[in-house]
mmCIF file of C-alpha atoms in Angstrom:
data_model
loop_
_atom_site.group_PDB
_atom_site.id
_atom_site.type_symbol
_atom_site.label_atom_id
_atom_site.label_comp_id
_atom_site.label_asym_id
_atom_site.label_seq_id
_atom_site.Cartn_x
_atom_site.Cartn_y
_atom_site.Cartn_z
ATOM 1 C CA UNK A 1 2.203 -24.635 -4.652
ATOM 2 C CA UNK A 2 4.698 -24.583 -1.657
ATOM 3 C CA UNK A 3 3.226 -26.137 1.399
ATOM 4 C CA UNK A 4 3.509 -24.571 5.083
ATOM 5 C CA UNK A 5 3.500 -25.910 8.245
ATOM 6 C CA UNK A 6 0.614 -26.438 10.434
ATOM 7 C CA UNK A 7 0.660 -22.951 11.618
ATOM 8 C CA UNK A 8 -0.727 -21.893 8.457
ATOM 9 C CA UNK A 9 -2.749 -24.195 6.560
ATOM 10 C CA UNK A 10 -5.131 -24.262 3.404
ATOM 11 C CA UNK A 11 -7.752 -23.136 5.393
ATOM 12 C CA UNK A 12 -5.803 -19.689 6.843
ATOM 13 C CA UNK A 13 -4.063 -19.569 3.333
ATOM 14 C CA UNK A 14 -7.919 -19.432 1.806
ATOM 15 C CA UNK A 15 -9.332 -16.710 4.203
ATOM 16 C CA UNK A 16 -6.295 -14.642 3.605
ATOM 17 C CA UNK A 17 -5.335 -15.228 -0.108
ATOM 18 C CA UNK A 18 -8.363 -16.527 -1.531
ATOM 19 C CA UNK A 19 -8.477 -17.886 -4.855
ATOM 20 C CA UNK A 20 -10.022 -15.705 -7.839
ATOM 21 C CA UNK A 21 -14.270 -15.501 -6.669
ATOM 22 C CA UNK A 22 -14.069 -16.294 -3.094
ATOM 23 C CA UNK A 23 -14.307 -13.941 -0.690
ATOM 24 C CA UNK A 24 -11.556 -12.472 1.283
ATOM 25 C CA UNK A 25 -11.883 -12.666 5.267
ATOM 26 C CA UNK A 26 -12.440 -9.305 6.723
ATOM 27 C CA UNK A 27 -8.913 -8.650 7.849
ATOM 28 C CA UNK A 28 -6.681 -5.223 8.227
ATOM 29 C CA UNK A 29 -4.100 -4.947 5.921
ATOM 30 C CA UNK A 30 -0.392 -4.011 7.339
ATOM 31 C CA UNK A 31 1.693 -2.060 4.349
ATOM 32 C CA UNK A 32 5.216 -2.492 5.635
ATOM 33 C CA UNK A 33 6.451 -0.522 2.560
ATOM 34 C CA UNK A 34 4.669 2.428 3.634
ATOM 35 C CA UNK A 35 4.503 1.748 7.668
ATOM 36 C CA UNK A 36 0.571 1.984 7.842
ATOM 37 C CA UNK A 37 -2.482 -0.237 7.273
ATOM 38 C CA UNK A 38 -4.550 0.542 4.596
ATOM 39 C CA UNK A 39 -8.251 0.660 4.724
ATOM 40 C CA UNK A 40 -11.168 1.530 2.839
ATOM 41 C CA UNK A 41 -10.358 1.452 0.202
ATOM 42 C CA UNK A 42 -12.612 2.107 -2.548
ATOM 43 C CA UNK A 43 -12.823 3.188 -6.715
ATOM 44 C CA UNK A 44 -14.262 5.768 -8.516
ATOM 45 C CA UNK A 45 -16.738 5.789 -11.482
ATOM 46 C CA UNK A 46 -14.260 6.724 -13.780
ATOM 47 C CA UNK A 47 -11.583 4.144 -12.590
ATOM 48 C CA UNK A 48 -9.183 5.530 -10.005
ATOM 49 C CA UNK A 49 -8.343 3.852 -6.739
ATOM 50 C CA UNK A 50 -8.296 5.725 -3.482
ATOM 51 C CA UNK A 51 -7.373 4.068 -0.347
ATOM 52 C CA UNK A 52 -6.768 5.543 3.111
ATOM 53 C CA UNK A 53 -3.456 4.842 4.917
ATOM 54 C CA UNK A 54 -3.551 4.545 9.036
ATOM 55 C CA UNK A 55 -0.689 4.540 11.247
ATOM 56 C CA UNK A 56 -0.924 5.365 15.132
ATOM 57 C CA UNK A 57 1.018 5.312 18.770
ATOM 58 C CA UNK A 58 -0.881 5.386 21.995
ATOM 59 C CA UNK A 59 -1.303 8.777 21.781
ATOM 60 C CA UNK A 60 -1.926 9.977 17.984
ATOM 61 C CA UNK A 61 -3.538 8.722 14.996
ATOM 62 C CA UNK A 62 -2.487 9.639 11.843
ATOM 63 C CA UNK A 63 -4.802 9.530 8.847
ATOM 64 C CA UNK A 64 -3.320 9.734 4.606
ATOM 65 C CA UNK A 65 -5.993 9.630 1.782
ATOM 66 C CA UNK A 66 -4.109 8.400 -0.922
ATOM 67 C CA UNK A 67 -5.186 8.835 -4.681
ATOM 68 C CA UNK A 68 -4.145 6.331 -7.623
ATOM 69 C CA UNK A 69 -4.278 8.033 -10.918
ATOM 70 C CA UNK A 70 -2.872 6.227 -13.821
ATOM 71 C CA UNK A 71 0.621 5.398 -12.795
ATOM 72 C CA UNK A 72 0.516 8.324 -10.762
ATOM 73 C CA UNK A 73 0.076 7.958 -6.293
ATOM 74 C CA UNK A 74 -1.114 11.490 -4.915
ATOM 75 C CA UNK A 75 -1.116 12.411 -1.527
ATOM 76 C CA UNK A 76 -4.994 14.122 -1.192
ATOM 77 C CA UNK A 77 -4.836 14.660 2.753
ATOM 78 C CA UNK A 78 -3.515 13.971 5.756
ATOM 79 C CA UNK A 79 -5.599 14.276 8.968
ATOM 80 C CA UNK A 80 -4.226 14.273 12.448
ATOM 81 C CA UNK A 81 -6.573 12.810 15.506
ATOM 82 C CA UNK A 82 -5.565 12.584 18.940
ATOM 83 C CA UNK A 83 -7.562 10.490 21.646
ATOM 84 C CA UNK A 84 -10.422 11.128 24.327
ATOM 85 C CA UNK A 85 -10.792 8.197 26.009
ATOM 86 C CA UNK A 86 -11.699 5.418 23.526
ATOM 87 C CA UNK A 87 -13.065 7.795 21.247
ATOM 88 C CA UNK A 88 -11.082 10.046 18.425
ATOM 89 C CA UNK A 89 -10.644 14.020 17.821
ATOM 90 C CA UNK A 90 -9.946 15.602 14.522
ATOM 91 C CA UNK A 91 -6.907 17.884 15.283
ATOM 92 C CA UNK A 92 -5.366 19.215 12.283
ATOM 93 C CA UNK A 93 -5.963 18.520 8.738
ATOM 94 C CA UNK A 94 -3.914 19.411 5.789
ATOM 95 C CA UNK A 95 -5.212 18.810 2.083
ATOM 96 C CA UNK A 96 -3.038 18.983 -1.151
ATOM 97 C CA UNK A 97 -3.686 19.656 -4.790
ATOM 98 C CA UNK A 98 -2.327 17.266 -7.473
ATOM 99 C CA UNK A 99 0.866 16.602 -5.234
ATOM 100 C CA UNK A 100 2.401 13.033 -5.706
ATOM 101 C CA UNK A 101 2.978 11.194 -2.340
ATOM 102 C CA UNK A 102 6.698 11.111 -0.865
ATOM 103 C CA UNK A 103 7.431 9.450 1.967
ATOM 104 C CA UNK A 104 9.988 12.216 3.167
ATOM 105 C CA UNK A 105 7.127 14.623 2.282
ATOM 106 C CA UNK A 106 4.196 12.758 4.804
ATOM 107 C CA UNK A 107 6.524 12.349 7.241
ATOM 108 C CA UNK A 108 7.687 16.108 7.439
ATOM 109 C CA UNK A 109 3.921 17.544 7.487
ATOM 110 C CA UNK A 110 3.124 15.205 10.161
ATOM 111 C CA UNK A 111 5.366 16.687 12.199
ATOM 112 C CA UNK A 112 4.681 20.156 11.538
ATOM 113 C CA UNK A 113 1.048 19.243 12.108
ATOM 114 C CA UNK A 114 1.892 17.622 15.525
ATOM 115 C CA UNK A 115 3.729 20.727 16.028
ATOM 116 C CA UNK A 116 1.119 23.471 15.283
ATOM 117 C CA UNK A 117 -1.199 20.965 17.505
ATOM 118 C CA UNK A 118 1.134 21.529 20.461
ATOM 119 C CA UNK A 119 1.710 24.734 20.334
ATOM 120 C CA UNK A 120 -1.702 25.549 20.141
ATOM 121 C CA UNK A 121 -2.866 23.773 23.272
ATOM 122 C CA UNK A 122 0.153 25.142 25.091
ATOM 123 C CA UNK A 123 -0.637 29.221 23.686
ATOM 124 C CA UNK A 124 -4.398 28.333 24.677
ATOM 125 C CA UNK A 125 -3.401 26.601 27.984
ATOM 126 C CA UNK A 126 -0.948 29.291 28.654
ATOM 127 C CA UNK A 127 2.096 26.365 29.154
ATOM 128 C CA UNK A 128 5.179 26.662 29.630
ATOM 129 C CA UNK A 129 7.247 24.691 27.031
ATOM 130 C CA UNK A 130 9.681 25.793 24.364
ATOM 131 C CA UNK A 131 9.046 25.662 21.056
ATOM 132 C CA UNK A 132 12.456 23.180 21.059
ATOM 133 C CA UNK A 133 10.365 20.976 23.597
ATOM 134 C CA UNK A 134 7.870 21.364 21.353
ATOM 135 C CA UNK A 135 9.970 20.064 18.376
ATOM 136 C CA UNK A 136 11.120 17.130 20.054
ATOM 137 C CA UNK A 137 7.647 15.555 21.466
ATOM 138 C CA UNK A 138 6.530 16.443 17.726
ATOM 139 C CA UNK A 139 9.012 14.485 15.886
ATOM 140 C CA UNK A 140 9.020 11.619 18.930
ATOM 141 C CA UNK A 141 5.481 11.102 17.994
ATOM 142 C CA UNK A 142 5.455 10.870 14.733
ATOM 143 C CA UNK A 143 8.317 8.270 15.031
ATOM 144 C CA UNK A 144 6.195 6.001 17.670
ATOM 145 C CA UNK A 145 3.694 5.820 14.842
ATOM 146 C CA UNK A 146 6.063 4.373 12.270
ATOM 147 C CA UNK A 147 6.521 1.507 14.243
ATOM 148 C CA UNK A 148 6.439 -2.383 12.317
ATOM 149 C CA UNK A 149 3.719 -3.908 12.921
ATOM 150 C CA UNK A 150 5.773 -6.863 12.528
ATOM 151 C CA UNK A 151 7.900 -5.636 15.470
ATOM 152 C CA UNK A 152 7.405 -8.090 18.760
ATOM 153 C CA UNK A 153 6.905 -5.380 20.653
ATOM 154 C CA UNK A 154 4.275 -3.819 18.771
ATOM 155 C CA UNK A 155 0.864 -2.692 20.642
ATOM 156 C CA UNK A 156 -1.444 -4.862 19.206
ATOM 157 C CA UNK A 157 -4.422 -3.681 21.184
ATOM 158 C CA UNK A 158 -4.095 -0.050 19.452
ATOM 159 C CA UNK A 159 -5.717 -1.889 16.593
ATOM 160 C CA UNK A 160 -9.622 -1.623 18.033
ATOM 161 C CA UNK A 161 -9.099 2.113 16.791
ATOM 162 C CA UNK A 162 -9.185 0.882 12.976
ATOM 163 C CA UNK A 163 -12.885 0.379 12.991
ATOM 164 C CA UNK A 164 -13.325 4.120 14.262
ATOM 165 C CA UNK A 165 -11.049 5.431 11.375
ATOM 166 C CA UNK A 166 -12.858 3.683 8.519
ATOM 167 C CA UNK A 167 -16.345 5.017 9.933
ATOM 168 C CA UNK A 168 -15.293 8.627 9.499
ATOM 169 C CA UNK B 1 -9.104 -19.398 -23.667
ATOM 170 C CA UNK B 2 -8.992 -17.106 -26.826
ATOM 171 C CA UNK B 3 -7.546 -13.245 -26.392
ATOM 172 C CA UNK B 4 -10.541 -11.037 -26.343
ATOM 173 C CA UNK B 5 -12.137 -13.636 -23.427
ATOM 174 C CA UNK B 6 -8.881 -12.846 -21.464
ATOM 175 C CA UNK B 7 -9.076 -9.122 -21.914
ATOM 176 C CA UNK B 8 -12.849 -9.165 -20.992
ATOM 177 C CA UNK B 9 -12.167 -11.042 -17.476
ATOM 178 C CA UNK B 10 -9.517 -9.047 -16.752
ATOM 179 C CA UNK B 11 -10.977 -5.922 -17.799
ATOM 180 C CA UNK B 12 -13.842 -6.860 -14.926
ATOM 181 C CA UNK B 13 -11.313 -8.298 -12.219
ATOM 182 C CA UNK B 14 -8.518 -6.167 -12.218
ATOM 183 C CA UNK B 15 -7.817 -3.035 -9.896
ATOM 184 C CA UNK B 16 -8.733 0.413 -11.197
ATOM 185 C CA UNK B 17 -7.059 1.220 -13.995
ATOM 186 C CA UNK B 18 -8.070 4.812 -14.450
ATOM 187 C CA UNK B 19 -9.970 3.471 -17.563
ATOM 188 C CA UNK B 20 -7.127 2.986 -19.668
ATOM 189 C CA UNK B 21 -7.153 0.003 -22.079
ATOM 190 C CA UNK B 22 -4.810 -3.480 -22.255
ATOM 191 C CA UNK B 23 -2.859 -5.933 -24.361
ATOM 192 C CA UNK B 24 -2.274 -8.905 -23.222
ATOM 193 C CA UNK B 25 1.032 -10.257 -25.072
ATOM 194 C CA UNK B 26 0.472 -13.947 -24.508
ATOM 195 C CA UNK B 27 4.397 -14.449 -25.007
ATOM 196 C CA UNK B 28 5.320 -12.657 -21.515
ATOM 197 C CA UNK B 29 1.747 -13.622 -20.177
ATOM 198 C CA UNK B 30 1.507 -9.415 -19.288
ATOM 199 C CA UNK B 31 -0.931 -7.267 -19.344
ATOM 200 C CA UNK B 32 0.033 -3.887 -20.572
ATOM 201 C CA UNK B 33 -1.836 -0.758 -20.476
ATOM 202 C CA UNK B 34 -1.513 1.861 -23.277
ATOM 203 C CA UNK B 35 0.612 4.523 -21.302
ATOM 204 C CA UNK B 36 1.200 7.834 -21.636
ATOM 205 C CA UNK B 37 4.154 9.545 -23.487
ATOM 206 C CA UNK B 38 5.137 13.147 -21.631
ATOM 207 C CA UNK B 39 6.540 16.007 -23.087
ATOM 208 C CA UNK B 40 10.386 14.916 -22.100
ATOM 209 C CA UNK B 41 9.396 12.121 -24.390
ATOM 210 C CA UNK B 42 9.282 9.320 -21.390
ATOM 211 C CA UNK B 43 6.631 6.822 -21.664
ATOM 212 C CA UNK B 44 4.530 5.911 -18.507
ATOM 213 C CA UNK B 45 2.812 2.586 -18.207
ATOM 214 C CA UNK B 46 1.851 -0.700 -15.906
ATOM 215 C CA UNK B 47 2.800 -4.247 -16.482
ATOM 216 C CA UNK B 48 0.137 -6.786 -14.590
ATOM 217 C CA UNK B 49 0.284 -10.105 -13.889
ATOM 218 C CA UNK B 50 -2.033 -12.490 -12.292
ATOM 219 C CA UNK B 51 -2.203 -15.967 -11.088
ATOM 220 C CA UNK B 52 -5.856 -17.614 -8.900
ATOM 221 C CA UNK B 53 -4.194 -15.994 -5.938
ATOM 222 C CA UNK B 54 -2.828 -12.853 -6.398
ATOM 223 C CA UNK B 55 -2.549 -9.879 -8.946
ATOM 224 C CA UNK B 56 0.893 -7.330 -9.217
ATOM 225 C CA UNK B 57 0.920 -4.141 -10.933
ATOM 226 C CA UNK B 58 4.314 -2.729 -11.927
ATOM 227 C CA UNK B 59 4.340 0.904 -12.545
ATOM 228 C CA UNK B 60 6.815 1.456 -15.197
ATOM 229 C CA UNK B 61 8.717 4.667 -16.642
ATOM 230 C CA UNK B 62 10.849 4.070 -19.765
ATOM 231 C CA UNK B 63 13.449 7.009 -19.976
ATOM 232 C CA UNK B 64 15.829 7.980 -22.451
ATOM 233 C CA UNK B 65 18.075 4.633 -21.764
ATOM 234 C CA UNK B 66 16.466 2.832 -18.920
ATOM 235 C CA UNK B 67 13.480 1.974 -17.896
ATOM 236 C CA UNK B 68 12.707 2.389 -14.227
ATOM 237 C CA UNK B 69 10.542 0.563 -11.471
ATOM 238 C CA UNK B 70 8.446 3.508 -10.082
ATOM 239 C CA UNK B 71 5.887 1.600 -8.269
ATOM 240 C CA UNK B 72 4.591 -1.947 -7.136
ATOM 241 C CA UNK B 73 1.401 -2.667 -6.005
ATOM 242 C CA UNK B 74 -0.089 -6.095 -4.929
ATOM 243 C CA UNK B 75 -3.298 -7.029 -4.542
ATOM 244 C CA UNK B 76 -5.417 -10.337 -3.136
ATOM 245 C CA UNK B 77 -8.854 -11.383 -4.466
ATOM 246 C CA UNK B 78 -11.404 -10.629 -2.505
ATOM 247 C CA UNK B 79 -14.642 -12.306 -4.449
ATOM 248 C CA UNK B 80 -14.168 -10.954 -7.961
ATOM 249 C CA UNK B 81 -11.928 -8.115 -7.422
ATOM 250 C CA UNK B 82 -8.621 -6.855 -6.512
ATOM 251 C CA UNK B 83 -7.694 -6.076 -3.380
ATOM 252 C CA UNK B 84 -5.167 -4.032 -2.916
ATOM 253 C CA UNK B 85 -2.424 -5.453 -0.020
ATOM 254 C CA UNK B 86 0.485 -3.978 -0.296
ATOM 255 C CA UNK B 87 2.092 -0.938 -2.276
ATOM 256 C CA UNK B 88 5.238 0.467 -2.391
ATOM 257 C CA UNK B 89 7.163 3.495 -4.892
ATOM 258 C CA UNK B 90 10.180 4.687 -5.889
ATOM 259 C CA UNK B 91 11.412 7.521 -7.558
ATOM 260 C CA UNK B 92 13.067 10.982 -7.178
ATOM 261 C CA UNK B 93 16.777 11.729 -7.392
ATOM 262 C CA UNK B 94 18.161 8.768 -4.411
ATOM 263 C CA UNK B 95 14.986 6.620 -4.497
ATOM 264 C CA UNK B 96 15.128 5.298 -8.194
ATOM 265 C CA UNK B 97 15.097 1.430 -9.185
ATOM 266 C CA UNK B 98 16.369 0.222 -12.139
ATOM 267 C CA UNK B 99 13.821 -2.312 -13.799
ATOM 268 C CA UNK B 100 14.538 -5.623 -14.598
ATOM 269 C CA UNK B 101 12.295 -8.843 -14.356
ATOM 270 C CA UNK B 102 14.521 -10.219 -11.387
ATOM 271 C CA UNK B 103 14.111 -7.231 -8.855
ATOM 272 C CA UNK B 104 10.749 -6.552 -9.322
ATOM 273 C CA UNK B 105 10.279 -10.404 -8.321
ATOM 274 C CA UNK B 106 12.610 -9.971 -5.560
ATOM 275 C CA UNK B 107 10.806 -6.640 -4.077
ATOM 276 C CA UNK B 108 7.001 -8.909 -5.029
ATOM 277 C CA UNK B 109 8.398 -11.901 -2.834
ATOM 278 C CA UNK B 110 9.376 -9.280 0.375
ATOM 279 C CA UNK B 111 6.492 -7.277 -0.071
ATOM 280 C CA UNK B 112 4.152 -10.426 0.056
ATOM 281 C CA UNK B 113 6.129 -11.875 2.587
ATOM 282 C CA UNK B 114 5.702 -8.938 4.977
ATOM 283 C CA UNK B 115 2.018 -8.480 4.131
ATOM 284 C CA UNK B 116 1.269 -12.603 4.685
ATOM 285 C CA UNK B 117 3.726 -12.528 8.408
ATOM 286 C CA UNK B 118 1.358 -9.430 9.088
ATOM 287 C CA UNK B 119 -1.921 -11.399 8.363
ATOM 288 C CA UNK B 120 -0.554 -14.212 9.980
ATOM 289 C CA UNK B 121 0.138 -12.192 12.837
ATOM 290 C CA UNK B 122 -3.211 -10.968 13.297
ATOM 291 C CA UNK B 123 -4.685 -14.409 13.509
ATOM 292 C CA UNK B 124 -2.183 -15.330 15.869
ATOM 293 C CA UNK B 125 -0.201 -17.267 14.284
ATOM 294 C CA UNK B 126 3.741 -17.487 13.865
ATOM 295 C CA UNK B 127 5.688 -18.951 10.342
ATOM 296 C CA UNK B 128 9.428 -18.816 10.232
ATOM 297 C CA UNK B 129 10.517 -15.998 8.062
ATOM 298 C CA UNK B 130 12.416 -18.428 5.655
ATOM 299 C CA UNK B 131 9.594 -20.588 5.316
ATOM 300 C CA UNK B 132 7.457 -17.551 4.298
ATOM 301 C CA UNK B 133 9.727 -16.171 1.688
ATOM 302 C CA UNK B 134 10.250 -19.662 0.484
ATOM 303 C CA UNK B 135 5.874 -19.469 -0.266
ATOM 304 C CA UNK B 136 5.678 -16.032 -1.370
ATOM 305 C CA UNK B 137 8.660 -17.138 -4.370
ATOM 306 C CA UNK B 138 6.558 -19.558 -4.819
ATOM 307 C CA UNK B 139 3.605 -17.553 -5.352
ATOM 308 C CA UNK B 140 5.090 -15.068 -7.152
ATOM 309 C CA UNK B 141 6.776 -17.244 -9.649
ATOM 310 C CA UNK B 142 3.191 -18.373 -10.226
ATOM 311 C CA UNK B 143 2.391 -14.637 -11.815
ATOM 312 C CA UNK B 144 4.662 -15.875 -14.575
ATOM 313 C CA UNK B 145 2.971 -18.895 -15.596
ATOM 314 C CA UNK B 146 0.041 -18.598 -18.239
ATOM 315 C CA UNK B 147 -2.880 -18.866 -15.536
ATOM 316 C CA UNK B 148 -5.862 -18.074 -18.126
ATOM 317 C CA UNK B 149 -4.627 -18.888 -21.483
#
């Protein structure tokens, strides 16, 4: 086996990547491919894998419940939360029937989801932005929450909301 | 160990495979699962591979002259099962990958890579990005080694 440096010896390597019967240390999982950690993840009687995909900015969360049938990845939900105070608030939620998950897809409905969110609070808080406005902060958003983890500049701290997430 | 012992301890260790049956073809050291032949006449199925550290599950499509990477998923151990770690598709009409033994390596070193700097991260830590790709080859190339046989 290759060896690394002091900043990651057998001991990380073994709480991270355990060998086969040891267990793994409790840590979050980053998915750079699809720009989200993935948590609880869990499988079904009858074999299929469902896992729920997390990625957030400091002012959204956004929630995918994946579904692994076969060879087949289906997109089952995506839920939209916003924040008050520490704690989290279901927004929006849009489910789907045997549709197979595409990126271009989840990142479209998120937007149209941040979307009806905003324009909801500013018809009910009689505001005045354009739906243009609207747009824009919308499809901002949903870009802050795509950010690498592995980015420097990433906001590390927005992690404590993980726990939260894989409670509801 | 003989064949059936291998099938048996995979059977129990590996991630969910929608209860669809294996063959392990000792020659490749794969695991294969039956597939699933649609109408258009493509067959569907997953190539996995495991070594004591980590497990990767190919998703596979074999067309009328090509067969094509849809899918990669890797997973840790976590006790005595799979954990899945990373995950990444492709598909559609500009998203398609050609398969072939030395790109799905290639994407399985990045995609461990990435998911190791981000666990790394957590902890603290900091590993040079060529010194991380340099393990997760390494690791990967162990997928291709008889581990149980």
């Amino acid at each position: 086996m290759a060896s690394l440096t002091n900043a990651f010896n057998q001991n990380m390597l073994d709480r991270i990547m355990p060998p086969f019967g040891t267990k793994r240390a409790n840590i979050p999982v980053w998915n750079e491919g699809q720009k989200m950690f993935i948590i609880s993840e869990y499988e079904s009687a009858t074999g299929h894998l469902y896992y729920r995909g997390v990625r957030f900015c400091d002012r959204i969360v956004i929630s995918e419940k994946v579904g692994l049938y076969y060879n087949w990845t289906y997109i089952d939900a995506i839920e939209l939360y916003v924040f008050n105070g520490t704690r989290l608030e279901l927004v929006q939620t849009r489910e789907y029937k045997k549709e197979f998950r595409d990126e271009g897809l989840i990142r479209r409905d998120s937007e149209t989801m941040v979307k009806n969110y905003l324009n909801g609070v500013v018809k009910s808080q009689g505001l005045n932005m354009s739906s243009q406005q609207i747009e824009v902060q919308a499809r901002e958003l949903v870009e802050g929450c795509y950010k690498s983890f592995l980015d420097a500049d990433y906001n590390a701290r927005l992690m404590q909301i993980l726990p939260a997430i894989e409670q509801r | 160990m003989a064949n059936m012992q291998l099938l048996t301890r995979a059977y129990m260790a590996l991630p969910a495979l929608s209860g669809e049956s294996l063959t392990y073809v000792p020659e490749k050291n794969v695991f294969l699962t039956q597939g699933y032949t649609s109408l258009a006449g493509n067959t569907y199925y997953r190539a996995i591979r495991l070594s004591s550290r980590l497990v990767a599950c190919y998703d596979l499509g074999q067309g009328y002259s090509a067969t094509f990477l849809n899918g990669i998923k890797l997973f840790f151990w976590d006790g005595f099962k799979a954990k899945l770690i990373a995950h990444r598709t492709w598909g559609g009409y500009d998203n398609y990958l050609f398969f072939s033994e030395t790109t799905a390596k290639d994407m399985c070193v990045i995609m461990l890579k990435d998911s190791l700097k981000a666990q790394i991260k957590m902890y603290g830590g900091n590993v040079g990005e060529a010194e991380l790709t340099c393990f997760a080859r390494c690791m990967v190339d162990g997928l291709y080694q008889r581990q149980l046989a």
